Amino acid sequence: MAEDKAKNPHVLFFPFPIQGHIPPMLKLAELLSLSGFHITFLNTETIHNRLLKNSPALEQLAQQPRFRFKTLPDGLTSNNTEPILQVVDLVDSIRARCSELYRETLVPQNGEDPDGWPPVTCVVADGMMPVAFDVAEEMMVPVILLRTSSPCSVWAYYSIPELIKRGELPFPEEADMDDPIQGVEGMQSLLRRRDLPGTLRHAKSPNDRVLEFFNTASNNLGRAKALILNAFEPLDSLVLSHIRSVCPIIYTIGPLHLLQRNLNSSTNFPSFWLQDRSCIKWLDSQPNKSVVYISFGSITTMTGYKFHEFFHGLVNSGHGSITTMTGYKFHEFFHGLVNSGHRFLWVIRPDLVQGITTELEIYTTERVCFVPWAPQEEVLAHPAIGCFLTHSGWNSTLESIAAGVPMICWPFFADQQITSRYVGEVWKIGVDMKDTCDRNTIESMARKVMVDEGLRKSVSEMANIARESVKENGSSNMNFQKLVQHIKSLSI
């Protein structure tokens, strides 16, 4: 019986149900499926239906003989307007509504899987889903954590108790955001208040829900059998050494999209939004390294005002600078980009710009292309792209590194603030524009990054390291093979 189990490891994946977390989970799940494992992938019903609608990846995966999806209700109706509080509400709702169904999925009461599959031998739980960890541990199923954010943010979140002990969290009223932070080991000379994960800015007291949520999630590091990170060893070796002091077994297997490609996986990138591929044709007509690509991910929002009148006036004016209609983030970005003189491709989700009462049309001119969502990996790899104006989400950052594209970072929340600091000050592959949104800064940074050969050289060198890491004898590839063996050992 033990031998049969060893031949049929069954891994259950439980991702956090937002855009930035599900794609790397799905990529890893597919790679393990191709390694001969049975895979059960849990989604909430809302997220699963949305992915089915907008991405062919789920149907492709579901056709594989050892891959299946199961869904759980989320039941969330949140009254919170702040994204991080929506996240905490979602976790609480899933815990309340899904724990029993999750237990039954892990260990069926009658002892028989409805599909005749072998028992679940391991859970790969999203590090931001404590319920996935707690219930599996209760059912005595081994748990490996996967954190989908940057290693530097993982370590910063783990340092919350020390930051509270030192009085650095919560921030005092009228705090100087440029004051240095000392409570994150190994980053004392690097971090300012504004560089801590943005979600920590919301905390009002040491017992704040946000601090408690991230502290609980981070404490699971020391309880897990291992930790998986979508990163590669040379990128963050110092930070990784600190994390290993808490969780000694770490598998750095990123960039996952490169590893997936190297191991001959053909699944498309799963997305919450329907991709508009017209931008590829537009890029084909642009000179090399002439285009600024702008995308702020799946959560960031902006304010806007009279966009249609503004845009038509811009188009009709030709290439000249614009000096009117100040005061709104969207307009400041648009003014700055236009005044930089560069061509640009901008992903504008239907919900990106608040304050527009009519449906946003998508415009394309010789210099400007707007799309509701883009095939980002393909866009970043296109020779026309000269730089990436990004929210510094970890998936986007890795994709930009892998493509050798320097970044302008405008982080929104969560791990994005600390990741952007590393992009600008540690890795020196871009510039950090956090907490700034004026047209002059945007214009000057776009001009700088598009011609800065030092940044381009640094990110090109890092891209080469990333690509080497996923090759047969590269660190990420070998770590993935070790992970496969580790999971097999758990099923014996």
Short mmCIF file of C-alpha atoms in Angstrom, two decimals:
data_model
loop_
_atom_site.label_atom_id
_atom_site.label_comp_id
_atom_site.label_asym_id
_atom_site.label_seq_id
_atom_site.Cartn_x
_atom_site.Cartn_y
_atom_site.Cartn_z
CA MET A 1 0.00 0.00 0.00
CA ALA A 2 2.81 2.40 0.89
CA GLU A 3 4.45 1.58 -2.42
CA ASP A 4 1.21 2.36 -4.31
CA LYS A 5 0.90 5.70 -2.55
CA ALA A 6 4.48 6.55 -3.38
CA LYS A 7 3.70 5.99 -7.03
CA ASN A 8 0.63 8.23 -6.84
CA PRO A 9 1.31 11.39 -4.86
CA HIS A 10 -1.77 13.60 -4.77
CA VAL A 11 -1.20 17.33 -4.18
CA LEU A 12 -4.02 19.71 -3.31
CA PHE A 13 -3.44 23.38 -4.15
CA PHE A 14 -5.32 26.07 -2.26
CA PRO A 15 -4.52 29.55 -3.66
CA PHE A 16 -5.48 32.93 -2.34
CA PRO A 17 -8.32 33.99 -4.69
CA ILE A 18 -6.90 37.10 -6.38
CA GLN A 19 -5.15 37.61 -9.72
CA GLY A 20 -1.56 37.86 -8.52
CA HIS A 21 -1.71 34.61 -6.55
CA ILE A 22 -3.49 32.15 -8.82
CA PRO A 23 -1.23 32.17 -11.94
CA PRO A 24 1.99 31.08 -10.17
CA MET A 25 0.01 28.45 -8.26
CA LEU A 26 -1.45 27.11 -11.51
CA LYS A 27 1.94 27.09 -13.20
CA LEU A 28 3.46 25.04 -10.40
CA ALA A 29 0.41 22.75 -10.28
CA GLU A 30 0.77 22.00 -13.98
CA LEU A 31 4.48 21.30 -13.65
CA LEU A 32 3.80 18.82 -10.84
CA SER A 33 1.05 17.23 -12.91
CA LEU A 34 3.51 16.75 -15.76
CA SER A 35 5.81 15.09 -13.20
CA GLY A 36 3.17 12.39 -12.68
CA PHE A 37 1.31 13.77 -9.66
CA HIS A 38 -2.44 13.92 -9.21
CA ILE A 39 -3.47 17.55 -8.74
CA THR A 40 -6.60 18.93 -7.12
CA PHE A 41 -6.81 22.71 -7.51
CA LEU A 42 -9.27 24.53 -5.23
CA ASN A 43 -10.81 27.81 -6.35
CA THR A 44 -13.65 29.83 -4.95
CA GLU A 45 -16.70 29.64 -7.21
CA THR A 46 -16.52 33.32 -8.17
CA ILE A 47 -12.87 33.15 -9.17
CA HIS A 48 -13.22 29.85 -11.00
CA ASN A 49 -16.10 31.12 -13.14
CA ARG A 50 -14.23 34.29 -13.95
CA LEU A 51 -11.14 32.38 -15.03
CA LEU A 52 -13.23 30.03 -17.17
CA LYS A 53 -14.77 33.02 -18.90
CA ASN A 54 -11.53 34.86 -19.68
CA SER A 55 -8.77 32.30 -19.95
CA PRO A 56 -8.32 29.06 -21.94
CA ALA A 57 -5.78 27.85 -19.36
CA LEU A 58 -8.35 26.18 -17.13
CA GLU A 59 -9.91 24.11 -19.91
CA GLN A 60 -6.46 23.03 -21.08
CA LEU A 61 -5.49 21.93 -17.61
CA ALA A 62 -8.81 20.20 -16.91
CA GLN A 63 -8.25 18.01 -19.97
CA GLN A 64 -5.14 16.51 -18.41
CA PRO A 65 -5.87 13.07 -16.90
CA ARG A 66 -4.43 13.80 -13.47
CA PHE A 67 -5.64 17.39 -13.05
CA ARG A 68 -8.98 18.50 -11.66
CA PHE A 69 -10.59 21.66 -10.31
CA LYS A 70 -12.87 21.84 -7.31
CA THR A 71 -14.69 24.92 -6.07
CA LEU A 72 -15.70 26.33 -2.72
CA PRO A 73 -18.14 29.16 -2.01
CA ASP A 74 -16.64 32.47 -0.88
CA GLY A 75 -19.94 34.12 0.08
CA LEU A 76 -18.32 37.52 0.46
CA THR A 77 -20.23 40.78 0.42
CA SER A 78 -17.69 43.26 1.77
CA ASN A 79 -18.57 46.81 2.74
CA ASN A 80 -14.92 47.77 2.97
CA THR A 81 -13.56 50.08 0.29
CA GLU A 82 -9.87 49.58 1.14
CA PRO A 83 -8.34 46.68 -0.83
CA ILE A 84 -6.47 45.19 2.11
CA LEU A 85 -9.58 45.12 4.31
CA GLN A 86 -11.45 43.45 1.46
CA VAL A 87 -8.68 40.83 1.51
CA VAL A 88 -9.03 40.24 5.26
CA ASP A 89 -12.82 40.03 4.93
CA LEU A 90 -12.42 37.49 2.14
CA VAL A 91 -10.14 35.28 4.24
CA ASP A 92 -12.57 35.40 7.18
CA SER A 93 -15.50 34.54 4.89
CA ILE A 94 -13.69 31.57 3.35
CA ARG A 95 -12.75 30.26 6.79
CA ALA A 96 -16.36 30.48 7.99
CA ARG A 97 -17.98 29.02 4.88
CA CYS A 98 -15.44 26.59 3.49
CA SER A 99 -13.65 24.84 6.35
CA GLU A 100 -15.94 21.80 6.44
CA LEU A 101 -15.99 21.38 2.66
CA TYR A 102 -12.21 21.71 2.64
CA ARG A 103 -11.90 18.99 5.29
CA GLU A 104 -14.08 16.70 3.22
CA THR A 105 -11.94 17.36 0.14
CA LEU A 106 -8.77 16.57 2.09
CA VAL A 107 -10.07 13.44 3.82
CA PRO A 108 -13.47 12.15 2.60
CA GLN A 109 -15.59 10.85 5.47
CA ASN A 110 -16.24 7.51 3.79
CA GLY A 111 -12.54 7.17 2.98
CA GLU A 112 -13.12 7.03 -0.79
CA ASP A 113 -12.37 9.80 -3.27
CA PRO A 114 -15.40 10.34 -5.57
CA ASP A 115 -13.16 10.09 -8.65
CA GLY A 116 -11.25 7.08 -7.38
CA TRP A 117 -8.11 9.14 -6.90
CA PRO A 118 -5.46 8.31 -4.28
CA PRO A 119 -5.67 10.16 -0.93
CA VAL A 120 -4.31 13.70 -0.71
CA THR A 121 -0.72 13.30 0.42
CA CYS A 122 0.34 16.95 0.51
CA VAL A 123 -1.18 20.43 0.46
CA VAL A 124 0.53 23.33 -1.26
CA ALA A 125 -1.13 26.19 0.57
CA ASP A 126 -0.92 29.85 -0.32
CA GLY A 127 0.96 31.58 2.47
CA MET A 128 -1.82 34.18 2.72
CA MET A 129 -4.50 31.53 3.36
CA PRO A 130 -4.08 30.47 7.01
CA VAL A 131 -7.24 28.34 6.82
CA ALA A 132 -5.58 26.20 4.13
CA PHE A 133 -2.71 25.52 6.52
CA ASP A 134 -4.70 25.13 9.74
CA VAL A 135 -7.29 22.64 8.46
CA ALA A 136 -4.71 20.51 6.66
CA GLU A 137 -2.55 20.37 9.77
CA GLU A 138 -5.61 19.41 11.82
CA MET A 139 -6.26 16.55 9.36
CA MET A 140 -2.57 15.54 9.62
CA VAL A 141 -1.89 16.22 5.94
CA PRO A 142 1.62 17.67 5.37
CA VAL A 143 1.67 21.31 4.26
CA ILE A 144 4.16 23.13 2.05
CA LEU A 145 3.65 26.87 1.82
CA LEU A 146 3.91 28.85 -1.38
CA ARG A 147 4.38 32.59 -1.05
CA THR A 148 3.65 34.39 -4.32
CA SER A 149 5.22 37.71 -3.27
CA SER A 150 8.85 38.83 -3.27
CA PRO A 151 11.25 37.29 -0.71
CA CYS A 152 12.01 40.74 0.70
CA SER A 153 8.33 41.28 1.46
CA VAL A 154 8.02 37.82 3.03
CA TRP A 155 10.80 38.74 5.43
CA ALA A 156 9.36 42.20 6.12
CA TYR A 157 5.97 40.71 7.01
CA TYR A 158 7.65 38.16 9.27
CA SER A 159 9.30 41.08 11.09
CA ILE A 160 5.98 42.62 12.20
CA PRO A 161 6.41 41.60 15.89
CA GLU A 162 9.87 43.18 16.00
CA LEU A 163 8.56 46.35 14.33
CA ILE A 164 5.79 46.57 16.93
CA LYS A 165 8.25 45.89 19.78
CA ARG A 166 10.49 48.73 18.59
CA GLY A 167 7.54 51.11 18.27
CA GLU A 168 7.97 51.36 14.49
CA LEU A 169 4.48 49.97 13.94
CA PRO A 170 1.87 51.33 13.83
CA PHE A 171 3.10 54.57 12.28
CA PRO A 172 2.57 57.58 14.55
CA GLU A 173 0.30 60.39 13.49
CA GLU A 174 1.95 62.75 10.99
CA ALA A 175 4.84 60.29 10.56
CA ASP A 176 7.72 61.31 8.33
CA MET A 177 7.56 58.60 5.68
CA ASP A 178 11.26 59.02 4.90
CA ASP A 179 12.37 58.10 8.42
CA PRO A 180 14.52 54.94 8.41
CA ILE A 181 13.19 51.60 9.68
CA GLN A 182 15.45 49.45 11.86
CA GLY A 183 13.25 46.47 12.75
CA VAL A 184 13.74 44.33 9.62
CA GLU A 185 16.96 42.37 10.06
CA GLY A 186 19.38 42.86 7.17
CA MET A 187 17.53 45.89 5.76
CA GLN A 188 18.40 48.52 8.39
CA SER A 189 20.26 50.80 5.99
CA LEU A 190 17.72 50.39 3.21
CA LEU A 191 14.12 50.75 4.32
CA ARG A 192 12.15 53.89 5.07
CA ARG A 193 8.62 53.92 6.42
CA ARG A 194 7.30 54.34 2.90
CA ASP A 195 9.15 51.18 1.81
CA LEU A 196 7.43 48.81 4.22
CA PRO A 197 4.65 46.73 2.66
CA GLY A 198 1.89 49.22 1.92
CA THR A 199 -0.76 47.26 3.81
CA LEU A 200 1.00 48.09 7.08
CA ARG A 201 0.20 51.77 6.62
CA HIS A 202 -3.42 51.00 7.47
CA ALA A 203 -2.66 49.76 10.97
CA LYS A 204 -4.01 51.95 13.76
CA SER A 205 -2.95 49.90 16.80
CA PRO A 206 -0.76 46.86 17.60
CA ASN A 207 -3.96 44.78 17.64
CA ASP A 208 -5.10 46.00 14.23
CA ARG A 209 -6.82 43.37 12.05
CA VAL A 210 -4.32 43.92 9.25
CA LEU A 211 -1.29 43.37 11.50
CA GLU A 212 -2.89 40.31 13.08
CA PHE A 213 -3.70 38.84 9.67
CA PHE A 214 -0.18 39.18 8.26
CA ASN A 215 1.43 38.15 11.53
CA THR A 216 -0.66 34.95 11.63
CA ALA A 217 0.16 34.14 8.02
CA SER A 218 3.87 34.79 8.54
CA ASN A 219 4.06 32.65 11.69
CA ASN A 220 3.14 29.61 9.60
CA LEU A 221 6.61 29.76 8.04
CA GLY A 222 8.07 27.98 11.02
CA ARG A 223 5.36 25.28 11.00
CA ALA A 224 5.45 24.30 7.32
CA LYS A 225 7.33 21.32 5.92
CA ALA A 226 8.92 23.68 3.41
CA LEU A 227 8.49 26.99 1.63
CA ILE A 228 8.25 27.53 -2.12
CA LEU A 229 9.18 30.91 -3.58
CA ASN A 230 8.78 32.20 -7.11
CA ALA A 231 12.30 33.61 -7.12
CA PHE A 232 15.81 32.58 -8.08
CA GLU A 233 18.70 32.26 -5.64
CA PRO A 234 21.10 34.97 -6.93
CA LEU A 235 18.32 37.57 -6.87
CA ASP A 236 17.85 37.60 -3.10
CA SER A 237 20.53 35.45 -1.45
CA LEU A 238 20.89 37.65 1.65
CA VAL A 239 17.15 37.85 2.29
CA LEU A 240 16.80 34.13 1.68
CA SER A 241 19.42 33.43 4.35
CA HIS A 242 17.27 35.30 6.88
CA ILE A 243 14.11 33.43 5.86
CA ARG A 244 15.98 30.12 6.18
CA SER A 245 16.66 30.95 9.83
CA VAL A 246 12.89 30.44 10.31
CA CYS A 247 12.08 27.90 7.59
CA PRO A 248 15.25 25.97 6.67
CA ILE A 249 13.84 24.16 3.63
CA ILE A 250 13.16 26.64 0.83
CA TYR A 251 12.65 25.83 -2.82
CA THR A 252 13.34 28.84 -5.03
CA ILE A 253 11.95 27.74 -8.39
CA GLY A 254 11.41 30.98 -10.30
CA PRO A 255 10.81 32.72 -12.49
CA LEU A 256 8.01 30.16 -12.80
CA HIS A 257 6.94 31.30 -16.26
CA LEU A 258 10.49 30.64 -17.53
CA LEU A 259 10.69 27.28 -15.76
CA GLN A 260 7.32 26.36 -17.21
CA ARG A 261 8.53 27.21 -20.70
CA ASN A 262 11.83 25.36 -20.20
CA LEU A 263 10.00 22.20 -19.08
CA ASN A 264 7.84 22.25 -22.21
CA SER A 265 4.59 23.35 -20.67
CA SER A 266 2.32 25.06 -23.18
CA THR A 267 -0.51 26.32 -20.97
CA ASN A 268 -1.45 29.95 -21.52
CA PHE A 269 -1.24 32.50 -18.74
CA PRO A 270 -4.46 32.34 -16.68
CA SER A 271 -6.15 35.71 -16.38
CA PHE A 272 -9.13 37.39 -14.76
CA TRP A 273 -9.48 39.63 -17.81
CA LEU A 274 -9.94 38.80 -21.49
CA GLN A 275 -6.70 39.56 -23.33
CA ASP A 276 -6.77 41.97 -26.26
CA ARG A 277 -4.09 40.85 -28.69
CA SER A 278 -4.52 43.82 -31.03
CA CYS A 279 -1.68 45.50 -29.13
CA ILE A 280 0.81 42.98 -30.55
CA LYS A 281 0.02 44.07 -34.08
CA TRP A 282 0.41 47.70 -32.99
CA LEU A 283 3.78 46.91 -31.37
CA ASP A 284 4.92 45.21 -34.58
CA SER A 285 4.70 48.60 -36.31
CA GLN A 286 6.81 50.44 -33.69
CA PRO A 287 10.60 50.95 -33.70
CA ASN A 288 12.75 48.90 -31.33
CA LYS A 289 12.77 50.07 -27.70
CA SER A 290 10.50 53.00 -28.53
CA VAL A 291 7.43 52.14 -26.43
CA VAL A 292 6.66 52.66 -22.75
CA TYR A 293 4.41 49.83 -21.56
CA ILE A 294 2.05 50.74 -18.71
CA SER A 295 0.07 48.29 -16.62
CA PHE A 296 -0.95 48.60 -12.99
CA GLY A 297 -2.15 45.04 -12.49
CA SER A 298 -5.58 43.82 -11.49
CA ILE A 299 -6.32 45.86 -8.34
CA THR A 300 -4.90 49.38 -8.67
CA THR A 301 -7.46 52.12 -9.34
CA MET A 302 -7.17 55.81 -10.20
CA THR A 303 -9.30 58.89 -10.26
CA GLY A 304 -10.26 60.51 -13.54
CA TYR A 305 -12.30 63.41 -14.88
CA LYS A 306 -13.82 64.05 -18.30
CA PHE A 307 -11.45 61.58 -19.91
CA HIS A 308 -13.13 61.52 -23.30
CA GLU A 309 -13.02 65.28 -23.84
CA PHE A 310 -9.45 65.32 -22.57
CA PHE A 311 -8.30 62.52 -24.84
CA HIS A 312 -9.99 63.81 -27.99
CA GLY A 313 -8.42 67.20 -27.38
CA LEU A 314 -5.03 65.54 -27.05
CA VAL A 315 -5.41 63.52 -30.24
CA ASN A 316 -6.51 66.57 -32.19
CA SER A 317 -3.61 68.63 -30.89
CA GLY A 318 -0.88 66.46 -32.42
CA HIS A 319 2.34 65.91 -30.46
CA GLY A 320 2.38 69.06 -28.36
CA SER A 321 2.63 69.21 -24.58
CA ILE A 322 -0.46 69.62 -22.40
CA THR A 323 -0.63 71.95 -19.45
CA THR A 324 -4.28 71.94 -18.32
CA MET A 325 -6.66 69.77 -16.25
CA THR A 326 -4.50 69.02 -13.23
CA GLY A 327 -5.44 67.33 -9.99
CA TYR A 328 -6.28 63.76 -10.89
CA LYS A 329 -3.90 60.79 -10.91
CA PHE A 330 -4.96 59.48 -14.27
CA HIS A 331 -4.50 62.83 -15.93
CA GLU A 332 -1.11 63.35 -14.32
CA PHE A 333 0.09 60.03 -15.68
CA PHE A 334 -1.33 60.78 -19.09
CA HIS A 335 0.16 64.30 -19.20
CA GLY A 336 3.55 63.00 -18.12
CA LEU A 337 3.59 60.19 -20.65
CA VAL A 338 2.51 62.41 -23.53
CA ASN A 339 4.98 65.14 -22.59
CA SER A 340 7.82 62.61 -22.48
CA GLY A 341 7.52 62.39 -26.26
CA HIS A 342 7.55 58.58 -26.21
CA ARG A 343 5.06 56.16 -27.69
CA PHE A 344 3.14 54.15 -25.16
CA LEU A 345 0.93 51.11 -24.74
CA TRP A 346 -1.37 51.39 -21.72
CA VAL A 347 -3.50 48.64 -20.19
CA ILE A 348 -6.68 50.31 -18.95
CA ARG A 349 -8.97 47.84 -17.24
CA PRO A 350 -12.67 48.75 -17.31
CA ASP A 351 -12.46 49.47 -13.57
CA LEU A 352 -9.09 51.24 -13.52
CA VAL A 353 -10.24 54.85 -13.74
CA GLN A 354 -12.86 56.03 -11.27
CA GLY A 355 -14.94 59.06 -12.13
CA ILE A 356 -15.70 58.14 -15.73
CA THR A 357 -19.44 57.77 -16.07
CA THR A 358 -19.54 56.33 -19.58
CA GLU A 359 -17.86 53.17 -20.77
CA LEU A 360 -14.20 53.78 -21.60
CA GLU A 361 -13.49 53.33 -25.28
CA ILE A 362 -10.17 51.93 -26.43
CA TYR A 363 -8.17 54.22 -28.66
CA THR A 364 -5.25 53.52 -30.95
CA THR A 365 -3.14 56.11 -32.75
CA GLU A 366 0.35 56.07 -34.20
CA ARG A 367 1.85 56.98 -30.82
CA VAL A 368 -0.70 55.62 -28.37
CA CYS A 369 -2.46 52.28 -27.86
CA PHE A 370 -4.96 51.51 -25.11
CA VAL A 371 -6.21 47.99 -24.42
CA PRO A 372 -8.36 46.63 -21.57
CA TRP A 373 -5.90 43.79 -20.88
CA ALA A 374 -2.74 42.57 -22.61
CA PRO A 375 -0.80 39.30 -22.97
CA GLN A 376 1.89 40.73 -20.71
CA GLU A 377 4.65 38.14 -21.05
CA GLU A 378 4.47 38.48 -24.83
CA VAL A 379 4.31 42.27 -24.66
CA LEU A 380 7.37 42.56 -22.41
CA ALA A 381 9.32 40.24 -24.69
CA HIS A 382 8.50 42.36 -27.75
CA PRO A 383 11.52 44.27 -29.16
CA ALA A 384 9.49 47.51 -29.34
CA ILE A 385 9.23 47.76 -25.54
CA GLY A 386 11.72 50.18 -23.99
CA CYS A 387 10.54 50.27 -20.38
CA PHE A 388 7.72 49.13 -18.11
CA LEU A 389 5.72 51.51 -15.90
CA THR A 390 4.43 49.04 -13.32
CA HIS A 391 2.70 48.71 -9.95
CA SER A 392 5.57 46.41 -8.90
CA GLY A 393 3.47 43.31 -8.40
CA TRP A 394 5.83 40.36 -8.04
CA ASN A 395 4.65 38.52 -11.16
CA SER A 396 5.06 41.69 -13.24
CA THR A 397 8.48 42.38 -11.73
CA LEU A 398 9.74 38.88 -12.54
CA GLU A 399 8.34 39.05 -16.06
CA SER A 400 10.08 42.37 -16.63
CA ILE A 401 13.36 41.01 -15.27
CA ALA A 402 13.10 37.91 -17.46
CA ALA A 403 12.47 40.07 -20.53
CA GLY A 404 15.35 42.42 -19.69
CA VAL A 405 13.09 45.49 -19.50
CA PRO A 406 13.91 48.29 -17.01
CA MET A 407 11.09 49.53 -14.79
CA ILE A 408 9.45 52.68 -13.49
CA CYS A 409 7.77 51.60 -10.26
CA TRP A 410 4.55 53.10 -8.93
CA PRO A 411 3.48 50.67 -6.18
CA PHE A 412 -0.08 50.56 -4.93
CA PHE A 413 -0.22 48.29 -1.84
CA ALA A 414 0.89 45.04 -0.18
CA ASP A 415 4.37 43.79 -1.17
CA GLN A 416 4.68 46.31 -4.00
CA GLN A 417 6.26 49.08 -1.90
CA ILE A 418 9.22 47.02 -0.72
CA THR A 419 9.65 45.33 -4.10
CA SER A 420 9.91 48.73 -5.80
CA ARG A 421 12.58 49.76 -3.30
CA TYR A 422 14.62 46.70 -4.22
CA VAL A 423 14.16 47.39 -7.94
CA GLY A 424 15.58 50.89 -7.53
CA GLU A 425 18.13 50.66 -4.73
CA VAL A 426 19.31 47.04 -4.51
CA TRP A 427 19.03 45.52 -7.96
CA LYS A 428 19.30 48.89 -9.76
CA ILE A 429 17.13 47.77 -12.66
CA GLY A 430 14.64 50.62 -12.53
CA VAL A 431 13.51 53.72 -10.65
CA ASP A 432 11.13 53.95 -7.69
CA MET A 433 8.35 56.54 -8.01
CA LYS A 434 6.26 55.53 -5.00
CA ASP A 435 3.95 58.07 -3.37
CA THR A 436 4.51 60.46 -6.27
CA CYS A 437 2.05 61.24 -9.00
CA ASP A 438 2.79 64.45 -10.86
CA ARG A 439 3.29 64.90 -14.57
CA ASN A 440 6.77 66.42 -14.33
CA THR A 441 8.15 63.46 -12.38
CA ILE A 442 6.46 60.96 -14.68
CA GLU A 443 7.79 62.75 -17.75
CA SER A 444 11.36 62.95 -16.42
CA MET A 445 11.41 59.33 -15.29
CA ALA A 446 10.07 58.09 -18.61
CA ARG A 447 12.73 60.09 -20.43
CA LYS A 448 15.47 58.82 -18.10
CA VAL A 449 14.63 55.12 -18.12
CA MET A 450 14.09 54.94 -21.87
CA VAL A 451 17.69 56.04 -22.52
CA ASP A 452 19.56 54.88 -19.40
CA GLU A 453 22.08 52.34 -20.64
CA GLY A 454 23.21 51.57 -17.09
CA LEU A 455 19.73 50.38 -16.10
CA ARG A 456 19.38 48.47 -19.34
CA LYS A 457 22.71 46.72 -18.80
CA SER A 458 21.84 45.79 -15.20
CA VAL A 459 18.46 44.31 -16.07
CA SER A 460 19.93 42.50 -19.08
CA GLU A 461 22.52 40.85 -16.83
CA MET A 462 19.82 39.86 -14.36
CA ALA A 463 17.70 38.47 -17.18
CA ASN A 464 20.58 36.22 -18.20
CA ILE A 465 20.92 34.97 -14.62
CA ALA A 466 17.18 34.26 -14.48
CA ARG A 467 17.28 32.32 -17.73
CA GLU A 468 20.30 30.32 -16.59
CA SER A 469 18.53 29.44 -13.34
CA VAL A 470 15.78 27.48 -15.11
CA LYS A 471 18.10 25.49 -17.38
CA GLU A 472 18.85 21.85 -16.63
CA ASN A 473 21.67 22.52 -14.15
CA GLY A 474 20.36 25.90 -13.00
CA SER A 475 19.43 26.50 -9.37
CA SER A 476 15.67 26.87 -9.95
CA ASN A 477 15.44 23.78 -12.14
CA MET A 478 17.39 21.67 -9.65
CA ASN A 479 15.29 23.04 -6.78
CA PHE A 480 12.14 22.04 -8.62
CA GLN A 481 13.47 18.49 -9.02
CA LYS A 482 14.26 18.44 -5.29
CA LEU A 483 10.72 19.64 -4.57
CA VAL A 484 9.32 16.77 -6.65
CA GLN A 485 11.36 14.28 -4.62
CA HIS A 486 10.33 15.95 -1.36
CA ILE A 487 6.64 15.63 -2.19
CA LYS A 488 7.11 12.02 -3.23
CA SER A 489 8.71 11.30 0.12
CA LEU A 490 5.65 12.69 1.93
CA SER A 491 3.42 10.10 0.25
CA ILE A 492 5.37 7.11 1.58
#
